[in-house]
Amino acid sequence: PLFNIDDSSGLNAWADLDRDGDLDLHIEAWNRHLLTNTLDQRPGFAGSWLRVVVLDAEGRRTQQGATLRLRRVDGPAGVVQARAVDGGSGYLTQSEYAVHFGVAPTGTYALSVSFPSAGGTPVVVDGHRVSWLAAIVPGSLASRTITVFRDGRAYLGEWNIAATATGGGTLSPN
């Protein structure tokens, strides 16, 4: 094995802490360990990832259970990467809510996000609602992060809420 760390505690979380496109691992056992993934430093890695942030209509990261599907449009038929928004299932830990996909930088992809609905039809945000989600070429993007809102909006880049004095918020791009 590359690492010999006792992780019997179940206290671990995955996130792209250094925002370089690969997931890093934090282990909180008897001693704290941060395992920084260096995949981004290998030849051929540049641009081979997409990060998708899924938000509710107000910009909150509360969309656990939303399902993302990334299909390569110019590749083999039927090949789909699927992920669910999940903060992790470790004991007393939470992984990053953003969803990560490995991609070919020059490939063309279509992204679909299906939001669960209590007792009704799921809300789907895809190329039918936001046309550019049907033809994403990762290597040509200014940002490798895509933000998708439950109300059908999608933006290139990550959006955060800036809290106001009244407890509300405004959306602003990073």
PDB file of C-alpha atoms in Angstrom:
ATOM      1  CA  PRO A   1       0.000   0.000   0.000  1.00  0.00           C
ATOM      2  CA  LEU A   2       1.043   3.592  -0.594  1.00  0.00           C
ATOM      3  CA  PHE A   3      -0.127   4.646   2.858  1.00  0.00           C
ATOM      4  CA  ASN A   4      -0.124   2.801   6.145  1.00  0.00           C
ATOM      5  CA  ILE A   5      -2.568   4.786   8.251  1.00  0.00           C
ATOM      6  CA  ASP A   6      -4.990   3.310  10.755  1.00  0.00           C
ATOM      7  CA  ASP A   7      -8.366   4.654   9.637  1.00  0.00           C
ATOM      8  CA  SER A   8     -10.511   2.529  11.920  1.00  0.00           C
ATOM      9  CA  SER A   9     -12.132   5.688  13.305  1.00  0.00           C
ATOM     10  CA  GLY A  10     -14.211   6.379  10.190  1.00  0.00           C
ATOM     11  CA  LEU A  11     -13.399  10.069  10.566  1.00  0.00           C
ATOM     12  CA  ASN A  12     -12.417  11.034   7.039  1.00  0.00           C
ATOM     13  CA  ALA A  13     -13.535  13.528   4.419  1.00  0.00           C
ATOM     14  CA  TRP A  14     -12.849  14.086   0.728  1.00  0.00           C
ATOM     15  CA  ALA A  15     -12.506  17.550  -0.833  1.00  0.00           C
ATOM     16  CA  ASP A  16     -10.419  19.389  -3.406  1.00  0.00           C
ATOM     17  CA  LEU A  17      -8.757  21.481  -0.707  1.00  0.00           C
ATOM     18  CA  ASP A  18      -6.172  23.086  -2.984  1.00  0.00           C
ATOM     19  CA  ARG A  19      -8.612  23.544  -5.918  1.00  0.00           C
ATOM     20  CA  ASP A  20      -6.319  21.772  -8.391  1.00  0.00           C
ATOM     21  CA  GLY A  21      -8.919  19.326  -9.738  1.00  0.00           C
ATOM     22  CA  ASP A  22      -8.138  16.210  -7.719  1.00  0.00           C
ATOM     23  CA  LEU A  23      -9.706  15.105  -4.444  1.00  0.00           C
ATOM     24  CA  ASP A  24      -7.616  15.280  -1.274  1.00  0.00           C
ATOM     25  CA  LEU A  25      -8.279  13.166   1.819  1.00  0.00           C
ATOM     26  CA  HIS A  26      -8.347  14.323   5.424  1.00  0.00           C
ATOM     27  CA  ILE A  27      -8.219  11.565   8.030  1.00  0.00           C
ATOM     28  CA  GLU A  28      -9.021  12.374  11.637  1.00  0.00           C
ATOM     29  CA  ALA A  29      -7.963   9.298  13.585  1.00  0.00           C
ATOM     30  CA  TRP A  30      -5.639   9.337  16.604  1.00  0.00           C
ATOM     31  CA  ASN A  31      -3.469  11.717  14.626  1.00  0.00           C
ATOM     32  CA  ARG A  32      -4.631  14.070  11.921  1.00  0.00           C
ATOM     33  CA  HIS A  33      -3.512  13.314   8.380  1.00  0.00           C
ATOM     34  CA  LEU A  34      -3.989  15.345   5.237  1.00  0.00           C
ATOM     35  CA  LEU A  35      -3.214  13.321   2.137  1.00  0.00           C
ATOM     36  CA  THR A  36      -2.777  15.800  -0.689  1.00  0.00           C
ATOM     37  CA  ASN A  37      -3.436  14.270  -4.079  1.00  0.00           C
ATOM     38  CA  THR A  38      -0.737  15.269  -6.599  1.00  0.00           C
ATOM     39  CA  LEU A  39      -2.438  13.896  -9.697  1.00  0.00           C
ATOM     40  CA  ASP A  40      -2.571  17.427 -11.128  1.00  0.00           C
ATOM     41  CA  GLN A  41       1.237  17.383 -11.443  1.00  0.00           C
ATOM     42  CA  ARG A  42       1.290  14.376 -13.769  1.00  0.00           C
ATOM     43  CA  PRO A  43       1.518  14.749 -17.552  1.00  0.00           C
ATOM     44  CA  GLY A  44      -1.862  14.706 -19.263  1.00  0.00           C
ATOM     45  CA  PHE A  45      -3.913  15.719 -16.216  1.00  0.00           C
ATOM     46  CA  ALA A  46      -4.401  19.381 -17.171  1.00  0.00           C
ATOM     47  CA  GLY A  47      -8.058  20.081 -17.762  1.00  0.00           C
ATOM     48  CA  SER A  48      -9.185  16.499 -17.180  1.00  0.00           C
ATOM     49  CA  TRP A  49     -11.818  17.311 -14.567  1.00  0.00           C
ATOM     50  CA  LEU A  50     -15.078  19.121 -14.001  1.00  0.00           C
ATOM     51  CA  ARG A  51     -16.477  20.269 -10.667  1.00  0.00           C
ATOM     52  CA  VAL A  52     -20.231  20.850 -10.332  1.00  0.00           C
ATOM     53  CA  VAL A  53     -21.808  22.754  -7.443  1.00  0.00           C
ATOM     54  CA  VAL A  54     -25.549  22.151  -6.988  1.00  0.00           C
ATOM     55  CA  LEU A  55     -27.581  24.771  -5.115  1.00  0.00           C
ATOM     56  CA  ASP A  56     -31.195  25.471  -4.240  1.00  0.00           C
ATOM     57  CA  ALA A  57     -32.910  28.569  -5.714  1.00  0.00           C
ATOM     58  CA  GLU A  58     -31.542  30.764  -2.883  1.00  0.00           C
ATOM     59  CA  GLY A  59     -27.967  29.563  -3.346  1.00  0.00           C
ATOM     60  CA  ARG A  60     -27.747  27.164  -0.393  1.00  0.00           C
ATOM     61  CA  ARG A  61     -25.866  23.857  -0.614  1.00  0.00           C
ATOM     62  CA  THR A  62     -28.772  21.806   0.679  1.00  0.00           C
ATOM     63  CA  GLN A  63     -29.450  19.634  -2.348  1.00  0.00           C
ATOM     64  CA  GLN A  64     -28.394  16.226  -1.031  1.00  0.00           C
ATOM     65  CA  GLY A  65     -29.828  13.513  -3.225  1.00  0.00           C
ATOM     66  CA  ALA A  66     -29.621  15.504  -6.452  1.00  0.00           C
ATOM     67  CA  THR A  67     -28.317  13.211  -9.205  1.00  0.00           C
ATOM     68  CA  LEU A  68     -25.829  14.403 -11.801  1.00  0.00           C
ATOM     69  CA  ARG A  69     -25.200  12.647 -15.092  1.00  0.00           C
ATOM     70  CA  LEU A  70     -22.337  13.551 -17.420  1.00  0.00           C
ATOM     71  CA  ARG A  71     -22.488  11.955 -20.860  1.00  0.00           C
ATOM     72  CA  ARG A  72     -19.763  12.187 -23.450  1.00  0.00           C
ATOM     73  CA  VAL A  73     -21.499  13.373 -26.615  1.00  0.00           C
ATOM     74  CA  ASP A  74     -18.617  12.613 -29.011  1.00  0.00           C
ATOM     75  CA  GLY A  75     -17.632   9.301 -27.422  1.00  0.00           C
ATOM     76  CA  PRO A  76     -18.998   5.772 -27.188  1.00  0.00           C
ATOM     77  CA  ALA A  77     -22.785   5.560 -27.022  1.00  0.00           C
ATOM     78  CA  GLY A  78     -24.345   4.917 -23.638  1.00  0.00           C
ATOM     79  CA  VAL A  79     -21.342   5.869 -21.477  1.00  0.00           C
ATOM     80  CA  VAL A  80     -22.540   8.033 -18.588  1.00  0.00           C
ATOM     81  CA  GLN A  81     -20.836   9.072 -15.365  1.00  0.00           C
ATOM     82  CA  ALA A  82     -23.376   9.444 -12.559  1.00  0.00           C
ATOM     83  CA  ARG A  83     -22.893  11.016  -9.137  1.00  0.00           C
ATOM     84  CA  ALA A  84     -25.205  11.975  -6.287  1.00  0.00           C
ATOM     85  CA  VAL A  85     -24.769  15.041  -4.101  1.00  0.00           C
ATOM     86  CA  ASP A  86     -23.735  13.636  -0.735  1.00  0.00           C
ATOM     87  CA  GLY A  87     -21.719  15.212   2.020  1.00  0.00           C
ATOM     88  CA  GLY A  88     -20.282  11.835   2.949  1.00  0.00           C
ATOM     89  CA  SER A  89     -21.233   9.124   5.339  1.00  0.00           C
ATOM     90  CA  GLY A  90     -18.331   9.105   7.750  1.00  0.00           C
ATOM     91  CA  TYR A  91     -18.825   9.379  11.477  1.00  0.00           C
ATOM     92  CA  LEU A  92     -18.874  13.073  12.533  1.00  0.00           C
ATOM     93  CA  THR A  93     -17.424  14.192   9.171  1.00  0.00           C
ATOM     94  CA  GLN A  94     -18.628  15.747   5.976  1.00  0.00           C
ATOM     95  CA  SER A  95     -17.044  15.641   2.550  1.00  0.00           C
ATOM     96  CA  GLU A  96     -17.275  18.496   0.086  1.00  0.00           C
ATOM     97  CA  TYR A  97     -20.729  18.918  -1.483  1.00  0.00           C
ATOM     98  CA  ALA A  98     -19.293  19.721  -4.908  1.00  0.00           C
ATOM     99  CA  VAL A  99     -19.370  16.797  -7.341  1.00  0.00           C
ATOM    100  CA  HIS A 100     -16.227  15.891  -9.318  1.00  0.00           C
ATOM    101  CA  PHE A 101     -15.967  14.178 -12.707  1.00  0.00           C
ATOM    102  CA  GLY A 102     -12.932  12.933 -14.617  1.00  0.00           C
ATOM    103  CA  VAL A 103     -13.110  13.992 -18.273  1.00  0.00           C
ATOM    104  CA  ALA A 104     -11.096  14.183 -21.474  1.00  0.00           C
ATOM    105  CA  PRO A 105     -10.191  17.884 -21.901  1.00  0.00           C
ATOM    106  CA  THR A 106     -11.034  17.898 -25.622  1.00  0.00           C
ATOM    107  CA  GLY A 107     -14.207  15.810 -25.319  1.00  0.00           C
ATOM    108  CA  THR A 108     -17.709  17.225 -25.597  1.00  0.00           C
ATOM    109  CA  TYR A 109     -20.072  16.454 -22.706  1.00  0.00           C
ATOM    110  CA  ALA A 110     -23.716  16.967 -21.762  1.00  0.00           C
ATOM    111  CA  LEU A 111     -24.608  17.599 -18.104  1.00  0.00           C
ATOM    112  CA  SER A 112     -27.962  16.810 -16.505  1.00  0.00           C
ATOM    113  CA  VAL A 113     -28.916  17.517 -12.875  1.00  0.00           C
ATOM    114  CA  SER A 114     -32.066  15.921 -11.449  1.00  0.00           C
ATOM    115  CA  PHE A 115     -33.314  17.421  -8.194  1.00  0.00           C
ATOM    116  CA  PRO A 116     -35.515  15.187  -6.006  1.00  0.00           C
ATOM    117  CA  SER A 117     -39.062  16.307  -5.354  1.00  0.00           C
ATOM    118  CA  ALA A 118     -41.284  15.316  -2.454  1.00  0.00           C
ATOM    119  CA  GLY A 119     -44.228  13.528  -4.020  1.00  0.00           C
ATOM    120  CA  GLY A 120     -43.914  15.183  -7.418  1.00  0.00           C
ATOM    121  CA  THR A 121     -41.939  15.187 -10.609  1.00  0.00           C
ATOM    122  CA  PRO A 122     -38.191  15.775 -10.175  1.00  0.00           C
ATOM    123  CA  VAL A 123     -36.794  19.083 -11.445  1.00  0.00           C
ATOM    124  CA  VAL A 124     -34.280  18.467 -14.240  1.00  0.00           C
ATOM    125  CA  VAL A 125     -31.734  21.063 -15.358  1.00  0.00           C
ATOM    126  CA  ASP A 126     -30.034  20.008 -18.588  1.00  0.00           C
ATOM    127  CA  GLY A 127     -29.403  21.081 -22.189  1.00  0.00           C
ATOM    128  CA  HIS A 128     -33.148  21.508 -22.753  1.00  0.00           C
ATOM    129  CA  ARG A 129     -33.310  24.262 -20.109  1.00  0.00           C
ATOM    130  CA  VAL A 130     -29.763  25.661 -20.440  1.00  0.00           C
ATOM    131  CA  SER A 131     -28.496  25.071 -23.971  1.00  0.00           C
ATOM    132  CA  TRP A 132     -24.750  25.234 -23.226  1.00  0.00           C
ATOM    133  CA  LEU A 133     -25.045  22.292 -20.782  1.00  0.00           C
ATOM    134  CA  ALA A 134     -25.507  20.056 -23.863  1.00  0.00           C
ATOM    135  CA  ALA A 135     -22.068  20.870 -25.332  1.00  0.00           C
ATOM    136  CA  ILE A 136     -19.429  21.340 -22.622  1.00  0.00           C
ATOM    137  CA  VAL A 137     -15.777  21.090 -23.762  1.00  0.00           C
ATOM    138  CA  PRO A 138     -13.757  21.124 -20.508  1.00  0.00           C
ATOM    139  CA  GLY A 139     -10.469  22.209 -22.101  1.00  0.00           C
ATOM    140  CA  SER A 140     -12.068  25.351 -23.500  1.00  0.00           C
ATOM    141  CA  LEU A 141     -13.727  26.537 -20.270  1.00  0.00           C
ATOM    142  CA  ALA A 142     -12.485  29.601 -18.396  1.00  0.00           C
ATOM    143  CA  SER A 143     -13.455  27.809 -15.168  1.00  0.00           C
ATOM    144  CA  ARG A 144     -13.691  24.069 -14.513  1.00  0.00           C
ATOM    145  CA  THR A 145     -16.520  24.676 -12.023  1.00  0.00           C
ATOM    146  CA  ILE A 146     -20.165  24.781 -13.082  1.00  0.00           C
ATOM    147  CA  THR A 147     -22.880  25.963 -10.695  1.00  0.00           C
ATOM    148  CA  VAL A 148     -26.430  24.665 -11.240  1.00  0.00           C
ATOM    149  CA  PHE A 149     -29.459  26.008  -9.354  1.00  0.00           C
ATOM    150  CA  ARG A 150     -32.664  24.120  -8.687  1.00  0.00           C
ATOM    151  CA  ASP A 151     -34.677  26.892 -10.392  1.00  0.00           C
ATOM    152  CA  GLY A 152     -32.999  26.154 -13.738  1.00  0.00           C
ATOM    153  CA  ARG A 153     -30.096  28.601 -13.788  1.00  0.00           C
ATOM    154  CA  ALA A 154     -26.573  27.430 -14.580  1.00  0.00           C
ATOM    155  CA  TYR A 155     -23.355  29.434 -14.549  1.00  0.00           C
ATOM    156  CA  LEU A 156     -19.744  28.836 -15.369  1.00  0.00           C
ATOM    157  CA  GLY A 157     -17.794  29.366 -12.151  1.00  0.00           C
ATOM    158  CA  GLU A 158     -18.657  28.944  -8.499  1.00  0.00           C
ATOM    159  CA  TRP A 159     -21.170  31.201  -6.804  1.00  0.00           C
ATOM    160  CA  ASN A 160     -21.251  31.998  -3.093  1.00  0.00           C
ATOM    161  CA  ILE A 161     -23.699  33.775  -0.868  1.00  0.00           C
ATOM    162  CA  ALA A 162     -22.418  36.978   0.725  1.00  0.00           C
ATOM    163  CA  ALA A 163     -24.387  37.384   3.954  1.00  0.00           C
ATOM    164  CA  THR A 164     -26.037  40.743   4.600  1.00  0.00           C
ATOM    165  CA  ALA A 165     -26.796  42.381   7.921  1.00  0.00           C
ATOM    166  CA  THR A 166     -30.427  41.219   7.681  1.00  0.00           C
ATOM    167  CA  GLY A 167     -29.437  37.574   7.398  1.00  0.00           C
ATOM    168  CA  GLY A 168     -30.299  37.396   3.717  1.00  0.00           C
ATOM    169  CA  GLY A 169     -27.742  37.083   0.989  1.00  0.00           C
ATOM    170  CA  THR A 170     -26.729  38.066  -2.493  1.00  0.00           C
ATOM    171  CA  LEU A 171     -25.209  35.883  -5.165  1.00  0.00           C
ATOM    172  CA  SER A 172     -21.837  36.853  -6.504  1.00  0.00           C
ATOM    173  CA  PRO A 173     -19.395  34.969  -8.744  1.00  0.00           C
ATOM    174  CA  ASN A 174     -15.937  33.984  -7.479  1.00  0.00           C
TER     175      ASN A 174
END
